[in-house]
Amino acid sequence: MSDVWAPEAFKTRTDTVLAGFLDDEAAALLAVDEALAPLAEALRAAARHGKRLRAAFCYWGWRAAGQPDSDALMRAAAAMELVHAAAVVHDDLIDDSPLRHGRPTAHHAFAALPHPRGRPRTAARALALLLGDHLMALAGRLYAESGLPAAYLSRGRPLWAALARELVAGEALEILHTGGLPDTGTSLKVIRYKTAKYTVEQPLLLGALLAGAPAALREGLSRYGLPLGEAFQLRDDLLGLFGDPARTGKAPLDDLRTARPTVLLAETWSAADAAQRDLLRRTLAGDGPPDDDGLREVRALMAELGAPARVERMIAGRVEEAVRALDELDLPGPAHRALADLAHRAAVRHH
């Protein structure tokens, strides 16, 4: 890869690594038993889509420390995409989301399989759980077998442990606070640990650690990565409710249907009067599943009370903070340009 940042070429390169690795693993599953064909196909499909931002942040963390292009590093960086694939399978399972990238989520796809003993939903959820677990294990294997020297790989070991712990902590916090009193501070903490850190900061730090970057550089990359990761998820939440489903590929009312503790919901609650809060309670915490008309009414209330505009300002402020931190670092030109572009791609998008 040249020093000119070419996002599409990088995505193709990452896709090639992942496709080859997952094809081999799918073949190994089929060698056990042909009945595992649905799981093998789901494994191939799990990382078929994506912007490859996590791999890109890992790659440019490596380059930020002055290291040259490396095929071995690309394989280690691609492991970040398998972490994401695992998190997506588990997240969709927890939220019972029906769509991802415009296609049925793993557990919904598994439910369409013939189940001779009945209980298709239980079997489908179990298969999806196993798929997510296997993808996380494969992420560690791709990293360990990337071809980088063992001394390099050992530098990243503590970060891998922190990544796994914080990802679980963020998901658990979201579950524990779902249906509770909406609070912006709580929602921002969920964002930070469930998504922001493993999307930007931790891949960046992993690349930097593998490259042997000094502590001062790693601290600077964290000052860039954390606010940008939060901006990424805030944008995701906005798109989930107010984006075009044809572009996002997600069910448009999912976040409200499950009453996730998003910043949008917390900001709406904060601005609502007593009657509006009663509407929120009746719709999101009432008996039985909420109907789509009620959810659309809540979404309209969010817009009426200016919650999307406040979240847009949060995104803009965090991107500004990230770019300012980036400008304070003494980085090689290609790394600076790529990370500046990635800040825009992470936070200013339509899907």
Short mmCIF file of C-alpha atoms in Angstrom, two decimals:
data_model
loop_
_atom_site.label_atom_id
_atom_site.label_comp_id
_atom_site.label_asym_id
_atom_site.label_seq_id
_atom_site.Cartn_x
_atom_site.Cartn_y
_atom_site.Cartn_z
CA MET A 1 0.00 0.00 0.00
CA SER A 2 1.39 3.41 -0.94
CA ASP A 3 1.52 6.43 1.34
CA VAL A 4 -1.56 7.81 -0.45
CA TRP A 5 -4.61 6.86 1.62
CA ALA A 6 -7.02 5.00 -0.66
CA PRO A 7 -10.02 3.82 1.41
CA GLU A 8 -11.55 1.56 -1.25
CA ALA A 9 -8.24 -0.17 -1.93
CA PHE A 10 -7.78 -0.67 1.80
CA LYS A 11 -11.27 -2.11 2.13
CA THR A 12 -10.60 -4.55 -0.73
CA ARG A 13 -7.35 -5.61 0.87
CA THR A 14 -9.07 -6.21 4.22
CA ASP A 15 -11.98 -8.04 2.57
CA THR A 16 -9.51 -10.38 0.85
CA VAL A 17 -7.82 -11.27 4.14
CA LEU A 18 -11.15 -11.93 5.86
CA ALA A 19 -12.69 -13.90 2.99
CA GLY A 20 -9.72 -16.24 2.71
CA PHE A 21 -9.50 -16.78 6.46
CA LEU A 22 -13.22 -17.43 6.91
CA ASP A 23 -13.44 -19.66 3.83
CA ASP A 24 -10.75 -21.87 5.35
CA GLU A 25 -12.56 -21.98 8.69
CA ALA A 26 -15.89 -22.74 7.00
CA ALA A 27 -14.26 -25.64 5.15
CA ALA A 28 -12.90 -26.95 8.45
CA LEU A 29 -16.41 -26.90 9.93
CA LEU A 30 -17.82 -28.77 6.92
CA ALA A 31 -15.07 -31.37 7.30
CA VAL A 32 -16.55 -32.17 10.71
CA ASP A 33 -20.07 -32.69 9.32
CA GLU A 34 -22.04 -31.47 6.31
CA ALA A 35 -24.92 -30.67 8.67
CA LEU A 36 -22.87 -27.65 9.78
CA ALA A 37 -23.37 -26.00 6.36
CA PRO A 38 -25.70 -23.25 7.74
CA LEU A 39 -23.15 -22.33 10.39
CA ALA A 40 -20.31 -22.38 7.85
CA GLU A 41 -22.24 -20.07 5.51
CA ALA A 42 -23.13 -17.73 8.39
CA LEU A 43 -19.44 -17.60 9.28
CA ARG A 44 -18.54 -16.57 5.72
CA ALA A 45 -21.32 -13.97 5.70
CA ALA A 46 -20.60 -12.49 9.12
CA ALA A 47 -17.74 -10.26 7.96
CA ARG A 48 -18.88 -9.79 4.36
CA HIS A 49 -20.02 -6.20 4.91
CA GLY A 50 -18.54 -3.19 6.61
CA LYS A 51 -16.59 0.01 6.14
CA ARG A 52 -13.42 -1.58 7.63
CA LEU A 53 -12.90 1.42 9.90
CA ARG A 54 -11.58 -0.70 12.75
CA ALA A 55 -8.94 -2.32 10.56
CA ALA A 56 -8.04 1.09 9.15
CA PHE A 57 -7.57 2.63 12.59
CA CYS A 58 -5.31 -0.28 13.59
CA TYR A 59 -3.29 0.06 10.37
CA TRP A 60 -2.82 3.81 10.80
CA GLY A 61 -1.94 3.41 14.47
CA TRP A 62 0.95 1.27 13.21
CA ARG A 63 1.88 3.78 10.51
CA ALA A 64 1.57 6.68 12.98
CA ALA A 65 4.46 5.14 14.90
CA GLY A 66 6.63 5.25 11.78
CA GLN A 67 6.30 1.64 10.65
CA PRO A 68 6.03 0.76 6.94
CA ASP A 69 3.23 -1.09 5.18
CA SER A 70 3.04 -4.75 6.21
CA ASP A 71 0.92 -7.69 5.08
CA ALA A 72 1.31 -9.27 8.52
CA LEU A 73 0.02 -6.10 10.15
CA MET A 74 -2.94 -6.14 7.75
CA ARG A 75 -3.92 -9.58 9.06
CA ALA A 76 -3.65 -8.39 12.65
CA ALA A 77 -5.73 -5.32 11.76
CA ALA A 78 -8.37 -7.47 10.03
CA ALA A 79 -8.84 -9.29 13.35
CA MET A 80 -10.53 -6.10 14.61
CA GLU A 81 -13.26 -6.67 12.03
CA LEU A 82 -13.93 -10.14 13.44
CA VAL A 83 -14.30 -8.61 16.91
CA HIS A 84 -16.91 -6.32 15.38
CA ALA A 85 -18.64 -9.20 13.58
CA ALA A 86 -18.87 -11.11 16.87
CA ALA A 87 -20.24 -8.06 18.69
CA VAL A 88 -22.85 -7.51 15.97
CA VAL A 89 -24.12 -11.11 16.14
CA HIS A 90 -24.43 -10.91 19.93
CA ASP A 91 -25.96 -7.41 19.88
CA ASP A 92 -28.57 -8.38 17.31
CA LEU A 93 -29.37 -11.47 19.36
CA ILE A 94 -29.77 -9.49 22.58
CA ASP A 95 -32.01 -6.89 20.92
CA ASP A 96 -33.81 -9.41 18.67
CA SER A 97 -33.04 -7.13 15.71
CA PRO A 98 -34.49 -8.51 12.46
CA LEU A 99 -32.25 -6.76 9.91
CA ARG A 100 -28.58 -5.89 9.38
CA HIS A 101 -27.28 -4.57 6.05
CA GLY A 102 -30.78 -5.10 4.69
CA ARG A 103 -30.63 -8.86 5.32
CA PRO A 104 -31.95 -11.06 8.15
CA THR A 105 -29.70 -11.08 11.20
CA ALA A 106 -28.00 -14.35 12.10
CA HIS A 107 -30.61 -15.60 14.57
CA HIS A 108 -33.48 -14.68 12.25
CA ALA A 109 -31.78 -16.46 9.35
CA PHE A 110 -31.20 -19.56 11.49
CA ALA A 111 -34.90 -19.53 12.51
CA ALA A 112 -35.85 -20.11 8.86
CA LEU A 113 -34.00 -23.45 8.82
CA PRO A 114 -35.97 -26.69 9.22
CA HIS A 115 -35.84 -27.89 12.84
CA PRO A 116 -37.19 -31.44 13.03
CA ARG A 117 -37.59 -31.35 16.80
CA GLY A 118 -39.44 -28.03 16.87
CA ARG A 119 -38.50 -24.97 18.93
CA PRO A 120 -36.92 -23.18 15.93
CA ARG A 121 -36.54 -19.88 17.79
CA THR A 122 -34.62 -21.47 20.67
CA ALA A 123 -32.37 -23.41 18.28
CA ALA A 124 -31.77 -20.31 16.14
CA ARG A 125 -30.75 -18.18 19.12
CA ALA A 126 -28.42 -20.92 20.35
CA LEU A 127 -26.76 -21.18 16.93
CA ALA A 128 -26.31 -17.40 16.76
CA LEU A 129 -24.75 -17.38 20.22
CA LEU A 130 -22.27 -20.05 19.12
CA LEU A 131 -21.54 -18.13 15.91
CA GLY A 132 -20.72 -14.95 17.84
CA ASP A 133 -18.52 -16.82 20.30
CA HIS A 134 -16.66 -18.53 17.46
CA LEU A 135 -16.07 -15.23 15.65
CA MET A 136 -14.51 -13.73 18.77
CA ALA A 137 -12.24 -16.76 19.13
CA LEU A 138 -11.29 -16.49 15.46
CA ALA A 139 -10.38 -12.82 15.94
CA GLY A 140 -7.78 -13.86 18.50
CA ARG A 141 -6.52 -16.60 16.21
CA LEU A 142 -6.15 -14.31 13.19
CA TYR A 143 -4.21 -11.86 15.34
CA ALA A 144 -1.96 -14.56 16.82
CA GLU A 145 -1.31 -16.12 13.39
CA SER A 146 -0.87 -12.80 11.56
CA GLY A 147 2.83 -13.40 10.95
CA LEU A 148 4.09 -10.57 13.14
CA PRO A 149 6.96 -11.48 15.48
CA ALA A 150 5.90 -12.94 18.82
CA ALA A 151 7.59 -10.07 20.65
CA TYR A 152 5.37 -7.60 18.76
CA LEU A 153 2.20 -9.58 19.41
CA SER A 154 2.89 -9.79 23.13
CA ARG A 155 2.77 -5.98 23.36
CA GLY A 156 -0.90 -6.10 22.45
CA ARG A 157 -1.93 -8.81 24.89
CA PRO A 158 -3.06 -6.50 27.74
CA LEU A 159 -5.08 -4.41 25.31
CA TRP A 160 -6.89 -7.50 23.99
CA ALA A 161 -7.88 -8.35 27.57
CA ALA A 162 -9.12 -4.81 28.19
CA LEU A 163 -11.03 -4.77 24.89
CA ALA A 164 -12.92 -7.97 25.74
CA ARG A 165 -13.70 -6.81 29.29
CA GLU A 166 -14.89 -3.35 28.27
CA LEU A 167 -16.98 -4.63 25.36
CA VAL A 168 -18.81 -7.00 27.72
CA ALA A 169 -19.12 -4.21 30.31
CA GLY A 170 -20.67 -1.83 27.79
CA GLU A 171 -23.17 -4.40 26.53
CA ALA A 172 -24.07 -5.35 30.10
CA LEU A 173 -24.53 -1.70 31.08
CA GLU A 174 -26.91 -1.22 28.16
CA ILE A 175 -28.96 -4.24 29.25
CA LEU A 176 -29.02 -3.12 32.89
CA HIS A 177 -30.11 0.44 32.03
CA THR A 178 -32.66 -0.46 29.33
CA GLY A 179 -36.08 0.61 30.55
CA GLY A 180 -34.60 2.68 33.37
CA LEU A 181 -34.82 6.44 33.88
CA PRO A 182 -33.15 8.02 30.81
CA ASP A 183 -29.94 9.88 31.66
CA THR A 184 -27.47 11.40 29.20
CA GLY A 185 -24.40 10.68 31.33
CA THR A 186 -25.35 7.02 31.65
CA SER A 187 -26.03 6.76 27.93
CA LEU A 188 -22.66 8.29 27.09
CA LYS A 189 -20.93 5.76 29.36
CA VAL A 190 -22.72 2.91 27.55
CA ILE A 191 -21.60 4.37 24.21
CA ARG A 192 -18.00 4.68 25.34
CA TYR A 193 -17.65 1.10 26.54
CA LYS A 194 -20.00 -0.72 24.18
CA THR A 195 -18.80 0.83 20.92
CA ALA A 196 -16.52 3.87 21.02
CA LYS A 197 -13.44 2.24 22.47
CA TYR A 198 -13.36 -0.89 20.33
CA THR A 199 -14.27 1.04 17.18
CA VAL A 200 -11.55 3.71 17.22
CA GLU A 201 -9.34 4.01 20.29
CA GLN A 202 -8.44 0.39 20.89
CA PRO A 203 -7.67 -0.51 17.24
CA LEU A 204 -5.49 2.61 17.04
CA LEU A 205 -3.68 1.70 20.24
CA LEU A 206 -3.26 -1.90 19.12
CA GLY A 207 -1.53 -0.78 15.92
CA ALA A 208 0.62 1.66 17.88
CA LEU A 209 1.53 -0.96 20.48
CA LEU A 210 2.47 -3.48 17.81
CA ALA A 211 4.73 -0.81 16.30
CA GLY A 212 6.41 -0.12 19.64
CA ALA A 213 5.02 3.42 19.94
CA PRO A 214 6.05 5.43 23.02
CA ALA A 215 3.53 6.25 25.74
CA ALA A 216 3.24 9.91 24.69
CA LEU A 217 2.08 8.93 21.19
CA ARG A 218 -0.38 6.38 22.54
CA GLU A 219 -1.84 8.97 24.91
CA GLY A 220 -2.26 11.39 22.01
CA LEU A 221 -3.98 8.74 19.92
CA SER A 222 -6.39 8.10 22.81
CA ARG A 223 -7.23 11.82 22.93
CA TYR A 224 -8.14 11.53 19.25
CA GLY A 225 -9.78 8.12 19.40
CA LEU A 226 -12.16 8.35 22.34
CA PRO A 227 -14.19 11.41 21.28
CA LEU A 228 -14.22 10.20 17.69
CA GLY A 229 -15.53 6.78 18.77
CA GLU A 230 -18.30 8.48 20.70
CA ALA A 231 -19.14 10.63 17.67
CA PHE A 232 -19.31 7.45 15.57
CA GLN A 233 -21.91 5.84 17.84
CA LEU A 234 -23.91 9.04 18.28
CA ARG A 235 -24.13 9.18 14.48
CA ASP A 236 -25.20 5.52 14.42
CA ASP A 237 -28.00 6.26 16.89
CA LEU A 238 -29.20 9.19 14.79
CA LEU A 239 -29.16 7.12 11.62
CA GLY A 240 -30.93 4.26 13.34
CA LEU A 241 -33.99 6.43 14.00
CA PHE A 242 -33.81 9.23 11.45
CA GLY A 243 -31.74 7.74 8.61
CA ASP A 244 -32.96 6.16 5.40
CA PRO A 245 -33.53 2.41 6.03
CA ALA A 246 -32.66 1.73 2.38
CA ARG A 247 -29.17 3.05 3.13
CA THR A 248 -28.72 1.92 6.75
CA GLY A 249 -30.07 -1.60 6.12
CA LYS A 250 -31.62 -1.63 9.62
CA ALA A 251 -35.17 -1.74 10.96
CA PRO A 252 -35.89 1.98 11.53
CA LEU A 253 -37.64 1.81 14.93
CA ASP A 254 -35.47 -0.86 16.57
CA ASP A 255 -33.78 1.39 19.14
CA LEU A 256 -37.16 2.63 20.38
CA ARG A 257 -38.84 -0.77 20.24
CA THR A 258 -36.27 -2.13 22.71
CA ALA A 259 -36.11 1.16 24.71
CA ARG A 260 -32.33 1.23 24.45
CA PRO A 261 -30.75 3.89 26.70
CA THR A 262 -29.60 6.11 23.84
CA VAL A 263 -28.54 9.73 24.19
CA LEU A 264 -31.44 10.64 21.90
CA LEU A 265 -33.90 9.16 24.38
CA ALA A 266 -32.15 10.76 27.36
CA GLU A 267 -32.10 14.20 25.73
CA THR A 268 -35.79 13.84 24.82
CA TRP A 269 -36.66 12.88 28.39
CA SER A 270 -34.68 15.83 29.76
CA ALA A 271 -36.55 18.32 27.56
CA ALA A 272 -40.01 16.75 27.96
CA ASP A 273 -42.78 18.13 30.15
CA ALA A 274 -44.93 15.94 32.41
CA ALA A 275 -47.43 14.99 29.69
CA GLN A 276 -44.67 14.16 27.21
CA ARG A 277 -42.87 12.03 29.78
CA ASP A 278 -46.13 10.18 30.37
CA LEU A 279 -46.29 9.45 26.63
CA LEU A 280 -42.71 8.13 26.72
CA ARG A 281 -43.51 5.90 29.69
CA ARG A 282 -46.72 4.54 28.17
CA THR A 283 -45.13 3.80 24.83
CA LEU A 284 -41.73 2.45 25.86
CA ALA A 285 -42.42 0.87 29.25
CA GLY A 286 -46.05 -0.15 28.98
CA ASP A 287 -47.52 -3.62 29.06
CA GLY A 288 -46.82 -5.59 25.91
CA PRO A 289 -44.72 -4.66 22.90
CA PRO A 290 -45.17 -1.09 21.61
CA ASP A 291 -46.93 -0.62 18.28
CA ASP A 292 -45.30 1.16 15.35
CA ASP A 293 -47.70 4.12 15.49
CA GLY A 294 -46.71 4.80 19.09
CA LEU A 295 -43.03 4.50 18.26
CA ARG A 296 -43.41 6.94 15.37
CA GLU A 297 -45.12 9.35 17.78
CA VAL A 298 -42.12 9.13 20.12
CA ARG A 299 -39.75 9.70 17.22
CA ALA A 300 -41.73 12.79 16.21
CA LEU A 301 -41.53 14.02 19.80
CA MET A 302 -37.76 13.63 19.73
CA ALA A 303 -37.59 15.90 16.69
CA GLU A 304 -40.08 18.37 18.19
CA LEU A 305 -38.00 18.71 21.35
CA GLY A 306 -34.75 19.18 19.41
CA ALA A 307 -32.98 16.01 20.57
CA PRO A 308 -31.50 15.21 17.11
CA ALA A 309 -30.08 18.73 16.84
CA ARG A 310 -28.46 18.46 20.28
CA VAL A 311 -26.92 15.11 19.34
CA GLU A 312 -25.61 16.70 16.11
CA ARG A 313 -23.88 19.34 18.23
CA MET A 314 -22.38 16.61 20.42
CA ILE A 315 -21.02 14.90 17.31
CA ALA A 316 -19.55 18.12 15.94
CA GLY A 317 -17.91 18.94 19.27
CA ARG A 318 -16.33 15.51 19.56
CA VAL A 319 -15.02 15.55 15.99
CA GLU A 320 -13.51 18.97 16.64
CA GLU A 321 -11.88 17.64 19.81
CA ALA A 322 -10.49 14.62 17.95
CA VAL A 323 -9.07 16.68 15.08
CA ARG A 324 -7.52 19.14 17.51
CA ALA A 325 -5.80 16.26 19.34
CA LEU A 326 -4.61 14.88 16.00
CA ASP A 327 -3.13 18.24 14.98
CA GLU A 328 -1.16 18.35 18.24
CA LEU A 329 0.63 15.09 17.39
CA ASP A 330 3.85 14.98 15.40
CA LEU A 331 2.80 12.27 12.95
CA PRO A 332 4.15 11.21 9.57
CA GLY A 333 2.25 13.05 6.85
CA PRO A 334 0.44 10.01 5.43
CA ALA A 335 -0.81 8.97 8.88
CA HIS A 336 -2.02 12.46 9.70
CA ARG A 337 -3.89 12.77 6.41
CA ALA A 338 -5.46 9.32 6.72
CA LEU A 339 -6.59 9.84 10.32
CA ALA A 340 -8.05 13.24 9.45
CA ASP A 341 -10.02 11.63 6.62
CA LEU A 342 -11.11 8.75 8.86
CA ALA A 343 -12.48 11.25 11.40
CA HIS A 344 -14.77 12.58 8.71
CA ARG A 345 -15.75 9.10 7.48
CA ALA A 346 -16.58 7.90 10.99
CA ALA A 347 -18.79 10.81 11.97
CA VAL A 348 -20.21 12.31 8.76
CA ARG A 349 -22.02 9.53 6.92
CA HIS A 350 -25.43 8.30 5.81
CA HIS A 351 -25.16 4.58 6.71
#
